[in-house]
């Protein structure tokens, strides 16, 4: 069928898979941003740097201690999440009462420091991380490398687990309540500041987890998150930060759109998400899933 | 300050500005003046309209490309190049601003940032920017049909100073006009301004376009001075840098961004050899300023000055 209309299916599905993988990262990262913003009222500009730190943690643990990928998948997010907790305790918690703008600037500054230090120590060219699963499946219409399939599935599971954790568990209910009205939740005897710290740690851990998953696909380099976080901002504007499911759907959807653009008109593939953002702003300024807050 | 103190200060600054190229490297001064104008344009938006643009590099950098293309590829006089830079940036500001003001607060910052990134990717690919190589060898041509030779750095310095003063004066006029007053009212309480009958969105958009145009003038002037336009000037890092300049100097003060720009440019000059550490230091300055000195150099100084004059008892407690 595809041959009839002159489209090589291998290439098309190859790009769609790439799009899906990018979408998986968009979804995971925008989810973390949304969760953090909900609780802290801070747009975490450090998110890209923390994603990079996740990949670096896995790479360093493999190189120095020979820690396998599967262990890193658990350890790296914990380590980076704990660093996030320290940053929150030291810096972020002191600026919650200020305008959003200061949180944005503070986390931007922290991202510069982190990325600069990594560049200084390890240079900016980056290093490869060996793929933990080799081989793949021939699906007839395309070849699917096993690891890439795993990344998409893992991202879906992670996103849905986060959704379940926030929307369906008791801790999640506390979290949502504290987002709505922290003072009242505090009056019920719940330690809201600790909840905020925990949220930041979780959001950062999510970014680091995405980084570990990305390590075998991309080069592990200090600047791997710099441009990504800017695209994720556009994703967040498109989806709106009001709904968890919205972030997931928007992330994957935009990845697919990017993949399609790469196939049909490659020069626009870098900019298509921003064009979509402009269109959404024109038609539905609050974002696809956003409530005006 | 009393009027006579003010006069003395103004005279001192004027003498300093006129004599500067005989003591300092003129190209450094001109670059710093361009960034100072850029920072002032940014501050017009954030300090007086309360709109935080994190994508101002798109105006600054694109104007440099416009200038270079008009002067080099089309072989037109530099005055037209400057106008093209300014006009092009204003147009870009009109389009992106009209979209960005549909959201508020932190979303506004993210949207401008995203648009700037889009422009950056566009510049990487578009043929007229020459991608990674940049637009190089934009030869300096004499201004005003040959009246002002610009090969000499010191002569050009006075031209750049005049451009800077024009931009600075324009911003001063905007802020102290009824338009500026309405802008401040919108910044402080948009609902109230709306209920008084001011169409907040139109004021915001006008402020955005003016700021973009002046940022463009700064970018085009920089391309004229340095004779090249590169991707660095449209990058997100540059957008961050101008925020830093305004923040270091003092947001919402008219002279602050100028001082901030000189501090940051001087620092970059001295730290050029430190490589990646420039980024680390800039990031650290961001953190320190946000944590402890949110008023910036000028804001903190004027507070100290007031406290000193009104005696120790009136000294305000630590600003928080």
Coordinates of C-alpha atoms in Angstrom, one line a residue, chain A residues 37 43 45 90-92 94-95 97-98 100-106 108-110 112-113 115-117 119-120 123-124 227 230-231 233-234 236-237 240-242 266-268 270-271 274-275 277-278 281-287, chain B residues 46 50-52 54 99-100 102-103 105-107 109-115 117-122 124-125 236-237 239-241 243-244 247 251 274 276-277 279-291 294-295 320:
Chain A
X37 CA 5.5 23.7 39.2
X43 CA 9.6 26.4 36.7
X45 CA 15.1 25.4 34.5
X90 CA 19.6 25.2 50.4
X91 CA 18.2 27.6 47.8
X92 CA 14.7 27.0 46.4
X94 CA 14.0 30.5 50.4
X95 CA 12.3 32.0 47.4
X97 CA 7.3 33.7 48.6
X98 CA 8.7 35.7 45.6
X100 CA 7.7 33.1 39.8
X101 CA 10.4 34.9 37.9
X102 CA 13.0 34.5 40.6
X103 CA 12.6 30.8 40.7
X104 CA 13.1 30.7 37.0
X105 CA 16.2 32.8 37.2
X106 CA 17.6 30.9 40.2
X108 CA 18.6 29.0 35.3
X109 CA 21.7 30.0 37.2
X110 CA 22.0 26.6 38.8
X112 CA 24.6 27.2 34.1
X113 CA 26.7 26.2 37.1
X115 CA 26.5 22.4 33.0
X116 CA 29.6 24.6 33.2
X117 CA 31.2 22.3 35.9
X119 CA 31.9 20.8 30.8
X120 CA 35.0 21.8 32.6
X123 CA 34.6 18.5 28.0
X124 CA 31.7 19.0 25.8
X227 CA 18.3 22.4 24.1
X230 CA 13.8 24.5 25.8
X231 CA 11.7 22.2 23.6
X233 CA 9.1 24.3 27.8
X234 CA 7.3 24.6 24.4
X236 CA 4.5 22.5 28.5
X237 CA 3.1 25.7 27.0
X240 CA -0.7 23.4 29.8
X241 CA 0.5 22.3 33.2
X242 CA -2.9 21.6 34.7
X266 CA 13.2 17.6 7.3
X267 CA 14.3 21.2 7.4
X268 CA 11.3 22.1 9.6
X270 CA 13.6 21.4 14.6
X271 CA 11.1 24.1 14.5
X274 CA 7.5 25.9 18.2
X275 CA 5.1 26.4 15.2
X277 CA 3.0 26.2 20.0
X278 CA 2.3 29.4 18.1
X281 CA -1.5 30.1 21.4
X282 CA -3.6 31.5 18.6
X283 CA -6.5 29.0 19.0
X284 CA -6.5 28.0 22.6
X285 CA -4.2 30.3 24.6
X286 CA -4.5 28.4 27.9
X287 CA -3.0 25.3 26.3
Chain B
X46 CA 10.7 43.7 32.5
X50 CA 6.5 43.6 34.2
X51 CA 7.0 41.3 31.2
X52 CA 9.9 38.9 31.5
X54 CA 13.7 35.2 28.0
X99 CA 1.3 35.6 20.5
X100 CA 3.3 35.8 23.8
X102 CA -1.8 35.8 25.3
X103 CA -0.3 34.1 28.3
X105 CA 3.6 35.4 34.1
X106 CA 6.1 32.6 33.8
X107 CA 4.4 31.2 30.7
X109 CA 8.9 33.9 29.7
X110 CA 8.7 30.3 28.4
X111 CA 7.0 31.3 25.2
X112 CA 9.5 34.0 24.4
X113 CA 12.3 31.5 25.1
X114 CA 10.7 29.0 22.8
X115 CA 10.3 31.5 20.0
X117 CA 14.9 28.9 20.1
X118 CA 12.8 28.6 17.0
X119 CA 14.6 31.6 15.5
X120 CA 17.9 30.1 16.5
X121 CA 17.2 26.9 14.7
X122 CA 16.0 28.9 11.7
X124 CA 21.3 27.6 11.9
X125 CA 19.7 26.5 8.6
X236 CA 19.5 31.2 24.5
X237 CA 22.7 31.9 26.3
X239 CA 19.0 35.8 26.1
X240 CA 20.1 34.7 29.6
X241 CA 23.1 37.1 29.5
X243 CA 18.7 39.1 31.9
X244 CA 21.8 38.8 34.0
X247 CA 19.5 41.9 37.1
X251 CA 15.7 45.9 37.5
X274 CA 38.8 30.7 31.8
X276 CA 33.7 27.0 30.7
X277 CA 34.2 28.8 34.0
X279 CA 29.4 30.0 32.5
X280 CA 29.9 28.7 36.0
X281 CA 30.6 32.2 37.3
X282 CA 27.6 33.7 35.5
X283 CA 25.4 31.0 36.9
X284 CA 26.8 31.6 40.4
X285 CA 26.1 35.4 40.0
X286 CA 22.5 34.6 39.1
X287 CA 22.1 32.4 42.2
X288 CA 23.8 35.0 44.5
X289 CA 21.7 37.9 43.1
X290 CA 18.4 36.1 43.3
X291 CA 19.2 34.8 46.9
X294 CA 17.5 41.2 44.2
X295 CA 17.7 45.0 43.8
X320 CA 13.5 40.5 51.9

